[in-house]
Amino acid sequence: MKIGEFSKKSGCSIQTIRYYEREGLLLNPNRSEGNFRLYDSKALKQLEFVKHCRSLDISLNDTKRLLELKNKPEESCSSVNALIDQQLALVNKRMKELRALKAELQQMASACGSNNTIEACGIIKSLDS
Amino acid sequence: MKIGEFSKKSGCSIQTIRYYEREGLLLNPNRSEGNFRLYDSKALKQLEFVKHCRSLDISLNDTKRLLELKNKPEESCSSVNALIDQQLALVNKRMKELRALKAELQQMASACGSNNTIEACGIIKSLDS
DNA sequence: CTTGACTCTATAGTTACTATAGGATTTATA
DNA sequence: TATAAATCCTATAGTAACTATAGAGTCAAG
Ligand SMILES: [Zn+2]
Ligand SMILES: [Zn+2]
Ligand SMILES: [Zn+2]
Ligand SMILES: [Zn+2]
């Protein structure tokens, strides 16, 4: 299939597909006579793997590492496990940060019950301190 | 004070200060004879306002809007309130996403109890499906 | 044989910084 | 006073993960 169909089947934009190729997350596909990219179902599987990683907020760099590991079936998977643990730690850290943000934003929102002048706005006051 | 002291007092890197100036978040400071930037305590207050906004993940664009509003004390603060509400909605959305991420990552982590070969790794399997 | 849909490469834009390179200026030391 | 060190200046490029053009080539249908 050509890149248009590949894009629709994968739900990835054409530009993103070409970007992933440049970044080494997709193998260089075969080309037609007119230089069009030609994909098969194996390429689709690989792209879906990448999308799955991205949906977990795994960086493209780490995704690339996972793809490389995937091609060494007999090696130990300890670095895979470490990578996921690290990703989990990242998510936990960000959640903690967001909880703090949320608390302060809520407090600020309640500091300005309704419409005031800017001069009297509790939000501006709290941002100013 | 010159930019070095300003940077230390504010906890903002020198490059970031210059960047904020370029982006219109800090007024163009007076210059010394040798063209060095000179700051006063008013500039420091403004930078602290910006930092407070950023610590709440408010974008530089929105921060700029807040600064502009701050200079119109007699206007209604309804857009300030709206901005904070929107920020809160954003935080809530991201928290929801992160909870889903966390759940899937945890499930994946538990799918590979300990060291396996990559071939047998539950994490790789789950990323592949 | 021309129109239109599709594809190609190369390049620039996005956000919020960070990091140089290559000079100029000021301050401290010998 | 000469020079070295610290500080400052502008301009430019890099970061992550895309997105959006511009300008040209390819291909199928009418
Ligand atoms: Zn999944
Ligand atoms: Zn208000
Ligand atoms: Zn605060
Ligand atoms: Zn494993």
Coordinates of C-alpha atoms in Angstrom, one line a residue, chain A residues 11-112:
Chain A
G11 CA -4.3 6.6 12.2
C12 CA -0.9 8.4 11.9
S13 CA -0.6 11.4 9.7
I14 CA 1.5 11.2 6.6
Q15 CA 4.0 13.7 7.9
T16 CA 4.4 11.8 11.1
I17 CA 5.0 8.6 9.2
R18 CA 7.8 10.2 7.2
Y19 CA 9.1 11.8 10.4
Y20 CA 9.3 8.4 12.1
E21 CA 11.1 7.0 9.1
R22 CA 13.7 9.8 9.2
E23 CA 14.1 9.2 13.0
G24 CA 14.7 5.5 12.4
L25 CA 11.4 4.2 14.0
L26 CA 10.3 2.7 10.7
L27 CA 12.4 0.8 8.3
N28 CA 13.0 2.5 4.9
P29 CA 10.2 1.1 2.9
N30 CA 10.5 -0.2 -0.6
R31 CA 9.8 2.3 -3.3
S32 CA 7.7 2.1 -6.5
E33 CA 9.0 3.0 -9.9
G34 CA 7.8 6.5 -9.4
N35 CA 9.6 6.7 -5.9
F36 CA 6.4 6.2 -3.8
R37 CA 6.8 4.5 -0.5
L38 CA 5.3 1.0 -0.4
Y39 CA 4.2 -0.6 2.9
D40 CA 3.2 -4.1 3.9
S41 CA 1.5 -5.5 7.0
K42 CA 4.8 -5.9 8.8
A43 CA 5.4 -2.2 8.6
L44 CA 1.9 -1.6 9.9
K45 CA 2.6 -3.8 12.9
Q46 CA 5.8 -1.9 13.7
L47 CA 4.0 1.5 13.4
E48 CA 1.3 0.2 15.8
F49 CA 4.0 -0.8 18.2
V50 CA 5.4 2.7 18.1
K51 CA 1.9 4.2 18.5
H52 CA 1.3 2.0 21.5
C53 CA 4.6 3.2 23.1
R54 CA 3.7 6.8 22.4
S55 CA 0.3 6.4 23.9
L56 CA 2.1 5.5 27.0
D57 CA 4.2 8.7 26.7
I58 CA 7.3 6.7 26.1
S59 CA 9.8 8.9 24.3
L60 CA 10.7 8.2 20.7
N61 CA 14.2 7.5 21.8
D62 CA 13.1 4.9 24.3
T63 CA 10.7 3.6 21.8
K64 CA 13.6 3.1 19.4
R65 CA 15.5 1.2 22.1
L66 CA 12.5 -1.0 22.7
L67 CA 12.3 -1.8 19.0
E68 CA 15.9 -2.7 18.9
L69 CA 15.5 -5.0 22.0
K70 CA 12.5 -6.6 20.3
N71 CA 14.8 -7.8 17.6
K72 CA 17.0 -9.6 20.1
P73 CA 14.6 -12.3 21.4
E74 CA 17.1 -14.4 23.3
E75 CA 18.5 -11.5 25.3
S76 CA 17.4 -10.7 28.8
C77 CA 14.5 -8.3 29.1
S78 CA 15.8 -6.5 32.2
S79 CA 16.3 -3.2 30.4
V80 CA 12.7 -3.4 29.1
N81 CA 11.5 -3.8 32.6
A82 CA 13.7 -1.0 33.8
L83 CA 12.4 1.3 31.1
I84 CA 8.8 0.7 32.1
D85 CA 9.6 1.2 35.7
Q86 CA 11.3 4.5 34.9
Q87 CA 8.3 5.5 32.8
L88 CA 6.0 4.7 35.7
A89 CA 8.2 6.8 38.0
L90 CA 7.9 9.7 35.6
V91 CA 4.2 9.4 35.5
N92 CA 4.0 9.3 39.3
K93 CA 6.2 12.4 39.6
R94 CA 4.1 14.3 37.1
M95 CA 0.9 13.3 38.8
K96 CA 2.2 14.6 42.1
E97 CA 3.1 17.9 40.5
L98 CA -0.4 18.1 38.9
R99 CA -2.1 17.5 42.2
A100 CA -0.2 20.5 43.7
L101 CA -1.0 22.6 40.7
K102 CA -4.7 21.7 40.9
A103 CA -4.8 22.6 44.6
E104 CA -3.3 26.0 44.0
L105 CA -5.5 26.7 41.0
Q106 CA -8.6 25.8 42.9
Q107 CA -7.6 28.0 45.8
M108 CA -7.0 30.8 43.5
A109 CA -10.3 30.3 41.7
S110 CA -12.1 30.5 45.0
A111 CA -10.3 33.6 45.9
C112 CA -12.3 35.5 43.3

